[in-house]
XYZ file of C-alpha atoms in Angstrom:
505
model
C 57.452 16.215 -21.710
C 58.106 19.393 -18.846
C 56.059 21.437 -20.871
C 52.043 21.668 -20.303
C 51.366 20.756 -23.511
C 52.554 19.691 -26.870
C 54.733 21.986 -29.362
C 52.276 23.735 -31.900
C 53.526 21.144 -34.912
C 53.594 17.449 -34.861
C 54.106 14.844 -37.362
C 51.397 13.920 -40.247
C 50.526 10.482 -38.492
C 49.809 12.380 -35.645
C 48.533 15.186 -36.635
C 45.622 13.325 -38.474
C 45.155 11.085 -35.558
C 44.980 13.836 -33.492
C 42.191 15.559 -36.038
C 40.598 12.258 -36.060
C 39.965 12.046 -32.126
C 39.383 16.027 -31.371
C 37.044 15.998 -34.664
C 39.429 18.902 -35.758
C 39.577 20.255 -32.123
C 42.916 21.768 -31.858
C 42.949 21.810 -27.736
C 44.817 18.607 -26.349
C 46.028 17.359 -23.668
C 49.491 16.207 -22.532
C 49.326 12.993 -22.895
C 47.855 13.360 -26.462
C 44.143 12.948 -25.737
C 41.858 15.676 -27.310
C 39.307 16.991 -24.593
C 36.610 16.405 -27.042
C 37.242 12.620 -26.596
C 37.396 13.016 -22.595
C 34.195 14.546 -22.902
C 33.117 11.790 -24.529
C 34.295 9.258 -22.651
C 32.896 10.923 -19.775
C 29.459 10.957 -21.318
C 29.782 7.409 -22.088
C 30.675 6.151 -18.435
C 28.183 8.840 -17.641
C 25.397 6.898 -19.401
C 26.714 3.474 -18.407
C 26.844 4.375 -14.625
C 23.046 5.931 -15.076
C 21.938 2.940 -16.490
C 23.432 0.798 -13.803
C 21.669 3.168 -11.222
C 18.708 2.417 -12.605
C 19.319 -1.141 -13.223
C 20.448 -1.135 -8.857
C 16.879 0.744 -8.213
C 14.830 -1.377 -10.247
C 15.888 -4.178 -8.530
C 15.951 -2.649 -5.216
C 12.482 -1.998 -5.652
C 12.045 -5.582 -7.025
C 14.034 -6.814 -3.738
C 11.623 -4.953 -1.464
C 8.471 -5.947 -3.101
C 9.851 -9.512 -2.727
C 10.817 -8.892 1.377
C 6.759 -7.781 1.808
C 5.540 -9.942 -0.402
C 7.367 -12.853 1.312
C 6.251 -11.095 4.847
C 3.012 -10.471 3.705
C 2.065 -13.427 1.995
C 3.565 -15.742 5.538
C 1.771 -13.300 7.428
C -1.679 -14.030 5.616
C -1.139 -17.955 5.744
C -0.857 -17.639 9.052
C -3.744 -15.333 9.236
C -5.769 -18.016 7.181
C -4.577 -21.034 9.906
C -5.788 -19.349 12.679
C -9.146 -18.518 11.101
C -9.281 -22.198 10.067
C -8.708 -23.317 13.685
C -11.168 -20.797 14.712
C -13.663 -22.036 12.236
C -13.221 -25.795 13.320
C -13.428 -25.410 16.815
C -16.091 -22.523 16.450
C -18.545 -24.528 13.505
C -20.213 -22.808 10.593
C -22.722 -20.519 12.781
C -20.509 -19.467 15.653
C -17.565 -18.735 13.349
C -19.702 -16.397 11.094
C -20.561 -14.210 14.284
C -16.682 -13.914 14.995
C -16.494 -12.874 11.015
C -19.214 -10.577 11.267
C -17.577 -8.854 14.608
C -14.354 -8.590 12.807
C -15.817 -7.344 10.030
C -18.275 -4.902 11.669
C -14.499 -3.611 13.731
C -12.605 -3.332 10.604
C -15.096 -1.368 8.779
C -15.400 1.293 11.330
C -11.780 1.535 11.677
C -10.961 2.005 8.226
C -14.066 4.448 7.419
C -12.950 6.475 10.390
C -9.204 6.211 9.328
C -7.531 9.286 7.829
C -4.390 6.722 6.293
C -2.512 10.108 7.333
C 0.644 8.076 5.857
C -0.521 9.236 2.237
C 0.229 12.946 2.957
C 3.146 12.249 4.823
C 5.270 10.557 2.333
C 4.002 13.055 -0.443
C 4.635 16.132 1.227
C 8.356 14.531 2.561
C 9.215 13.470 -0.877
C 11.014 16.829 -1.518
C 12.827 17.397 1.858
C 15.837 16.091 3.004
C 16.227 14.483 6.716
C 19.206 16.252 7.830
C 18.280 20.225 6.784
C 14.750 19.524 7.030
C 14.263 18.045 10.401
C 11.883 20.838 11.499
C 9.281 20.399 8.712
C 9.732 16.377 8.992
C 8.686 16.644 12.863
C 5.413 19.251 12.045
C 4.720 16.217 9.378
C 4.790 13.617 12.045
C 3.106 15.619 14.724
C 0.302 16.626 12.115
C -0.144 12.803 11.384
C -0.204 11.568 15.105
C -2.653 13.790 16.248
C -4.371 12.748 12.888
C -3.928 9.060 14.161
C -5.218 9.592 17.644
C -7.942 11.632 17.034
C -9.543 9.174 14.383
C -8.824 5.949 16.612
C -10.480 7.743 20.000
C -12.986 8.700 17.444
C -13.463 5.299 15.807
C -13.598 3.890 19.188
C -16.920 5.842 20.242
C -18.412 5.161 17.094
C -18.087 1.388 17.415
C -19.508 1.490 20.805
C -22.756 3.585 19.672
C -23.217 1.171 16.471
C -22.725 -2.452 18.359
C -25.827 -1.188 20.012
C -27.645 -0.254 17.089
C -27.019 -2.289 14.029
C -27.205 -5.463 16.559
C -30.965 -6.143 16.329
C -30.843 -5.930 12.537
C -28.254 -9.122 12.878
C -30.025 -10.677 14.974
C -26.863 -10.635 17.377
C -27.706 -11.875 21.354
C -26.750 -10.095 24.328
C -23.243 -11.976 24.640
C -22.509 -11.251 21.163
C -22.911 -7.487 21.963
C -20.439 -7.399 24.570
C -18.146 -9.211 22.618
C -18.491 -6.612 20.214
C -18.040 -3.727 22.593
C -15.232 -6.105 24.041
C -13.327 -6.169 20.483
C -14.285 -3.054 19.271
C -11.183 -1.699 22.428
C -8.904 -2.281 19.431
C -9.361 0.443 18.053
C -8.041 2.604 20.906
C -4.594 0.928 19.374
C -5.009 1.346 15.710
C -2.108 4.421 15.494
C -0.387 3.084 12.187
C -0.635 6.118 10.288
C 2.923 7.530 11.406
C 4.491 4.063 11.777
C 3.810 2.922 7.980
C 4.653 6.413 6.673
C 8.034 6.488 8.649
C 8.943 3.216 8.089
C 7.987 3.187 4.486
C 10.505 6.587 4.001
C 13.440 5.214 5.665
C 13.328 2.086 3.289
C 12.971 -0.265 6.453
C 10.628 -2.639 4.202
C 12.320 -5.788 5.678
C 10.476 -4.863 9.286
C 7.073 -4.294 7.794
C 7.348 -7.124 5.935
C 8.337 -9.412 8.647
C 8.107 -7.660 11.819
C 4.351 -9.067 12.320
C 4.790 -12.891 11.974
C 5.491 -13.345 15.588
C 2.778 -11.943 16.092
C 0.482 -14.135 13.892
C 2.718 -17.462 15.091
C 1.396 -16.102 18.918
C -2.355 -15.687 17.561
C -2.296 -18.972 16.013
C -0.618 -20.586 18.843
C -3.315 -19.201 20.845
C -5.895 -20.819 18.191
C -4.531 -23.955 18.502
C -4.508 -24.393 22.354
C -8.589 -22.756 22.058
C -9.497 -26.166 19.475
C -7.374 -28.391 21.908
C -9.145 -26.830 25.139
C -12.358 -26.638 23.390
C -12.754 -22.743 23.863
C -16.213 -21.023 23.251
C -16.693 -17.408 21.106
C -15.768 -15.225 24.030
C -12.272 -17.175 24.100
C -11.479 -16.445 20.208
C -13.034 -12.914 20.392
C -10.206 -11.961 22.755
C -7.482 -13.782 20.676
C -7.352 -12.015 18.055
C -8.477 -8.432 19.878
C -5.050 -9.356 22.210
C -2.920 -10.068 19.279
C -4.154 -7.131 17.261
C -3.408 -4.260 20.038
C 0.070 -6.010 20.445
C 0.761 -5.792 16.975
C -0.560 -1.569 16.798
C 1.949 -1.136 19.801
C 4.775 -2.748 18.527
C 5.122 -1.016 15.754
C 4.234 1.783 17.556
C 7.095 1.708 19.586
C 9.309 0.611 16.752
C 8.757 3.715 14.996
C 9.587 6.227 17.500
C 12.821 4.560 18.410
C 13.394 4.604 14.814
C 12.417 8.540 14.791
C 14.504 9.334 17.609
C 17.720 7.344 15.735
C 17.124 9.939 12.955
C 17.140 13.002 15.084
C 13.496 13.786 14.607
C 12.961 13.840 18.271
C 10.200 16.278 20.500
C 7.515 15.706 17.927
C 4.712 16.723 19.941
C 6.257 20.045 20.453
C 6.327 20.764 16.954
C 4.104 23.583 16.088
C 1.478 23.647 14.048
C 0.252 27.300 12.961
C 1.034 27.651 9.425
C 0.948 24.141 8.189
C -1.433 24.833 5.397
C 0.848 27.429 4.219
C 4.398 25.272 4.648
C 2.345 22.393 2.718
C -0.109 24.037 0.032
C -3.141 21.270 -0.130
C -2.235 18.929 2.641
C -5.725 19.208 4.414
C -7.275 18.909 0.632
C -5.045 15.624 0.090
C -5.479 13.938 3.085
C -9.575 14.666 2.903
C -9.580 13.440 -0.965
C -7.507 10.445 0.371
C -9.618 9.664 3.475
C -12.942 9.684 1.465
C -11.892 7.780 -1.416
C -10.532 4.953 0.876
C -14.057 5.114 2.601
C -15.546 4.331 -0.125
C -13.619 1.598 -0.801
C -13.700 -0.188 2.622
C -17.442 0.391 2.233
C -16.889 -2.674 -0.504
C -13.955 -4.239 0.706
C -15.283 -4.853 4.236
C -19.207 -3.947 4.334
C -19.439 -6.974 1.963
C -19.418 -9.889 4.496
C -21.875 -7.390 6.784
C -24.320 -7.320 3.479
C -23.900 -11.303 3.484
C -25.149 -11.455 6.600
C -28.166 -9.032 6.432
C -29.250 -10.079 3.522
C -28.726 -13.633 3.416
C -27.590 -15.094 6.267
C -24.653 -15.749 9.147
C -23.429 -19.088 7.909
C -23.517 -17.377 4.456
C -21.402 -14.603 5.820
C -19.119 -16.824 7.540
C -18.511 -19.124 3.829
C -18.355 -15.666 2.027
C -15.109 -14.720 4.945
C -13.493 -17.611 4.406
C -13.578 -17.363 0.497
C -12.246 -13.558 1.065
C -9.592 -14.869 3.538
C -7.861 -17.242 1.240
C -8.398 -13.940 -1.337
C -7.075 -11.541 0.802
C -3.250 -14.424 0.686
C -3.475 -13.056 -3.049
C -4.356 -9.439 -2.827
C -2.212 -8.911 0.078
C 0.341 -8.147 -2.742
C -1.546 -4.793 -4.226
C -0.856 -2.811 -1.049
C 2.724 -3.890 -0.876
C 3.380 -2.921 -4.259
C 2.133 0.361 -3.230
C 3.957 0.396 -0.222
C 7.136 0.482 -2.249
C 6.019 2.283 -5.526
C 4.243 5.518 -3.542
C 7.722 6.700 -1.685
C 9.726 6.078 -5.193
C 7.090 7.494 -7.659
C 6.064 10.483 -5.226
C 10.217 11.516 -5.441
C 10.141 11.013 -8.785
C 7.863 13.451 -9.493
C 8.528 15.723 -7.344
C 12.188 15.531 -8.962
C 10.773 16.081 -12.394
C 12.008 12.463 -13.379
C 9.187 11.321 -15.783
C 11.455 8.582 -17.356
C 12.104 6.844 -14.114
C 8.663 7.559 -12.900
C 6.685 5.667 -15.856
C 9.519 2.953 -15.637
C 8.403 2.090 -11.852
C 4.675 2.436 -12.486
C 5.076 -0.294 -15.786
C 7.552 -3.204 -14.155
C 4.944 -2.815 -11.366
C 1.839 -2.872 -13.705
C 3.266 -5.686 -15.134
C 4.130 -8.228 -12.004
C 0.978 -7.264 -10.904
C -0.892 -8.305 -14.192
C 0.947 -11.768 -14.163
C 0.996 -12.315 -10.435
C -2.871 -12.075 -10.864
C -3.506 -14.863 -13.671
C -0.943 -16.985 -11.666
C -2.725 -16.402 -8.418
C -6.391 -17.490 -10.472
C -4.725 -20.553 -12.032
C -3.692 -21.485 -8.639
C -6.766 -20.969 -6.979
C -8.861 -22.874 -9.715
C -6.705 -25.901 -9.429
C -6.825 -26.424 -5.781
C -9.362 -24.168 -3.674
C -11.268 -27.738 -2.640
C -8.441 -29.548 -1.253
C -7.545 -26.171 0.547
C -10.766 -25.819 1.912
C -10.701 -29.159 2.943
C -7.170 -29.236 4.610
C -8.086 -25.941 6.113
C -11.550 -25.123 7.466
C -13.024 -28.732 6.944
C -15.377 -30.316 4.575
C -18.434 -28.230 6.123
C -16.824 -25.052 3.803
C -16.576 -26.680 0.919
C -19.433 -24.467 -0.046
C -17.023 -21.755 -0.019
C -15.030 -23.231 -3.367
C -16.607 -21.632 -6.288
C -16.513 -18.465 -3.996
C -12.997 -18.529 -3.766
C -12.422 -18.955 -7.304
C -15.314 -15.842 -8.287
C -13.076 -13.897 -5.418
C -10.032 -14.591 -6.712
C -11.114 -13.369 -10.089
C -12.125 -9.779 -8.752
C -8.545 -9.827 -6.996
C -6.996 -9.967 -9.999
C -8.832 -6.453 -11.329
C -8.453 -4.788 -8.177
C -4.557 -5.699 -8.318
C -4.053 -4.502 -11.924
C -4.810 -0.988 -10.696
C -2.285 -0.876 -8.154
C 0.721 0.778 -9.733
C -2.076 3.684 -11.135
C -3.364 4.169 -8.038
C -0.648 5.541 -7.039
C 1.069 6.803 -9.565
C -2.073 9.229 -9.797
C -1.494 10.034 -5.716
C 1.948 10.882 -6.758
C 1.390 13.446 -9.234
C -1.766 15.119 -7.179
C -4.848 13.671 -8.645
C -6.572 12.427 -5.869
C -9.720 13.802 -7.222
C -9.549 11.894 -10.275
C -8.892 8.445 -8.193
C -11.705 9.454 -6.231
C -14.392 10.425 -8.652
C -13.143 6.787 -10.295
C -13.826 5.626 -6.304
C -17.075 6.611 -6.395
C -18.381 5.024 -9.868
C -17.013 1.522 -8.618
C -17.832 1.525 -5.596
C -21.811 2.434 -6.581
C -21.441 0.325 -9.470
C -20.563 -2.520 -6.481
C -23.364 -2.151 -3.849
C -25.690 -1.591 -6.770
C -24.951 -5.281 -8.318
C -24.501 -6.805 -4.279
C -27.934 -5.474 -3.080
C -29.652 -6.708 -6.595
C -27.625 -10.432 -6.605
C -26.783 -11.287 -2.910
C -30.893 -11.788 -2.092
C -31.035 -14.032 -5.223
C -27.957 -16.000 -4.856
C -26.318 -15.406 -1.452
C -22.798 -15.266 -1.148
C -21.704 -15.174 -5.005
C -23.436 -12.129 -5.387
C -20.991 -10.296 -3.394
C -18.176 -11.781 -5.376
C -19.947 -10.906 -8.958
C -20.322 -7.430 -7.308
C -16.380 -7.121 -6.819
C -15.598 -8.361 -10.044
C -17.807 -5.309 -11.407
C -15.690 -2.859 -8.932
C -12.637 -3.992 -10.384
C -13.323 -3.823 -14.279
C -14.351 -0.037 -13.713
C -11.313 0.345 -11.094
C -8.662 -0.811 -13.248
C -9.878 0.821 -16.851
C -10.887 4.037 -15.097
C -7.191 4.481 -12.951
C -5.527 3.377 -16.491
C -7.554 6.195 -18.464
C -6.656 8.705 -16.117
C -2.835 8.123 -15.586
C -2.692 7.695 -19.386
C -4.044 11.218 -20.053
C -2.521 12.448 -17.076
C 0.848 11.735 -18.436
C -0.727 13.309 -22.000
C -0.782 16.128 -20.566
C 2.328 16.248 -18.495
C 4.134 15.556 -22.146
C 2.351 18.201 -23.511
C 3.167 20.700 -21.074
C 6.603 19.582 -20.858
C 7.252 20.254 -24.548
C 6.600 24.060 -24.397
C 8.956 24.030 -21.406
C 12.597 25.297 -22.232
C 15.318 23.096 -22.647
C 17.356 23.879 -20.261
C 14.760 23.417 -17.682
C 13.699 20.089 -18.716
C 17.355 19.278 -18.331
C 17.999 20.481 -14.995
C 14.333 18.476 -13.889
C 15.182 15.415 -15.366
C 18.884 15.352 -13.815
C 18.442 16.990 -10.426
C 19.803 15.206 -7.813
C 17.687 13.211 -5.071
C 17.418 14.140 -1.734
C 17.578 11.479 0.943
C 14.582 11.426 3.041
């Protein structure tokens, strides 16, 4: 067997195995294997390994959701502990003003907010870290000065309000400057960068857990406040302390995570030319700030409507109701927090396949994580309550159940959300913002003067019927349309989209 390859003639066994395997291909190889069956083999293995790669990112992706889930879902127990020992120690009235100054803080942050971790991941989805460092650092130095500028901004803002929306509360002098006091926060609130870059390098495990000491501190701190017998002013700068130590944390995580990576001297980065580099950006991250105004307008303007227009002990029932909510839909955002970086790279990559496979297994943990999370709410919300807050928020019961109802249709949107983000249609998700959200404070200004607190509830179980069918419509014709378009594309090209490699970001 010196020669490369067999003599021209073989025997008739052979020769019709040979025929058989090369499907009358008459180039073999030495060893007596037609090409034509290589080829196939290789195809085969080809499809197996593919299969197994997506098998590996499906539960990667499963594995992560888990990590912040787990993280996330510690982090809001926690949360909920410390607001029960604040509530105990504080009583029905004095723990709705803490509510309402939490609330009135968290609303002005996240209206002012620009979330500049939205355009970050979708405009890095298509470079690669190590040829790419350039554009990566005029990403991160776009989104800091995003970050800063919105939290100096936010700051100012919640100063000028305290002042003003105080007499319409009916809020004292002391209560004012523990607003003003809180409000300092905000200086801190620089997460934009920090989620985006830890999000892109996959470090899901330190978002997911990197907060808990945190929360074990603030509720440490609770504890010792019931024990000593602490006042307002004492629980006011609990959680104002352990919020700014949080923001810088993870502040300082993230650069030393940056500077690992080689994307160092970000604030030298220049800027001319951005909106040429990245076609849209300012668009996106506009589209993206507005429509998540409009949604904090609901999600955290609601316990500020409880209180104007029924009353504080009302808004302080209706908080604790959306706490022990907020354990359930706690798991919406970290679903996103996953999907966005996968999704946005898969369509960027052309990989439609992969990309409705993601949004669907997500879809559907969501849908069943939901009608578990309402079972379990419905069977045991009293005994919570009552293990929790104490017996003088048992009132809060049937609002917990109501709440956890509406968390259910807000999570079933999820996966859409941004799945629609991913392929560009901000201005679909917010024109579907903007219906809800109406639809909302229509319902909570009609039903919260007739029947306090539910009303805000019923009013979030309205936002999330039109949320839900309105992202599903959309990201069903959305991918209509992309299958449309797709078919009068040449072969060839749908090919090389559909089995382009990924770039590491």
């Amino acid at each position: 067997m010196a020669g490369s390859s067999f003599p021209p003639m073989m025997g008739d066994a052979s020769s019709d195995l040979a025929r058989i395997l090369d499907l009358n291909c008459s180039a073999r190889t030495e060893c007596g294997v037609s090409l034509a069956t290589i080829a196939m083999t290789t195809g085969l293995i080809g499809h197996v390994m593919e299969a197994l790669k997506r098998r590996s990112a499906g539960r990667t992706r499963l594995a992560n959701i888990a990590h912040l889930l787990t993280g996330n879902f510690l982090g809001s127990l926690l949360g909920l502990v410390a607001f029960a020992l604040s509530a105990r120690a504080l009583g029905v009235a004095n723990y709705g003003q803490l509510a309402l100054i939490i609330a009135f803080t968290r609303v002005v942050e996240r209206v002012v907010s620009f979330q500049s971790w939205q355009p970050i991941i979708k405009y890095a989805a298509g470079l690669d870290a190590s040829s790419d460092r350039d554009a990566l650092r005029i990403l991160m130095k776009f989104g800091l000065l995003i970050d800063v500028g919105a939290a100096v901004c936010a700051w100012v803002i919640a100063m000028g309000a305290a002042l003003l929306v105080a007499p319409f509360f009916g809020w004292s002098a002391e209560v004012v400057q523990l607003l003003v006091l809180y409000s300092s926060v905000l200086l801190f609130q620089i997460s934009g960068v920090p989620v985006a870059v830890q999000r892109m390098a996959g470090n899901f495990r330190l978002l997911a857990y990197g907060q808990l000491l945190n929360a074990v501190l603030r509720v440490l701190l609770c504890l010792l406040g019931v024990l000593l017998k602490a006042d307002l002013a004492y629980f006011t700068a609990v959680w104002a302390g352990t919020q700014i130590l949080g923001s810088l944390t993870l502040l300082t995580l993230t650069m030393r995570a940056l500077h690992r990576q080689g994307v160092r001297k970000i604030l030298r980065a220049p800027l001319a030319g951005i909106t040429s580099r990245f076609p849209g950006i300012w668009n996106f991250a506009w589209s993206s700030n507005i429509s998540l105004t409009l949604r904090v307008s609901a999600q955290e303007l609601d316990t500020l409507l409880v209180g104007f227009l029924a009353d504080q002990a009302s808004a302080g029932l209706y908080q604790i109701a959306k706490r022990i909510g907020r354990v359930g839909q706690q798991v919406g955002p970290q679903v996103q927090n996953v999907l966005y970086p996968d999704v946005a790279r898969f369509w960027a990559q052309g990989r439609i396949g992969k990309f409705k496979r993601a949004v669907f297994q997500a879809e559907a943990m969501l849908f069943g994580f939901g009608i578990l999370c309402i079972l379990i709410v419905a069977a045991f919300a009293r005994p919570l309550l009552m293990w929790t807050a104490g017996p003088a928020f048992l009132g809060a019961a049937n609002l917990v159940i109501v709440q956890m109802v509406a968390v259910a249709f807000v999570l079933s949107g999820s996966a859409a959300r941004s799945a629609l983000l991913a392929m560009g249609k901000q201005r679909e998700v917010l024109r579907i913002v903007v219906v809800a959200t109406a639809a909302f404070h229509i319902t909570a200004l009609l039903l919260i003067p007739r029947i306090g607190a539910m009303g805000g509830n019923i009013a979030h179980i309205v936002l999330g019927i039109l949320w839900t069918a309105g992202l599903a419509l959309s990201l069903k014709q959305a991918l209509k349309t992309t299958h449309s378009d797709r078919l009068t594309r040449p072969v060839d090209s749908l090919d090389q989209a559909d089995l382009s490699p990924s770039k590491a970001i």
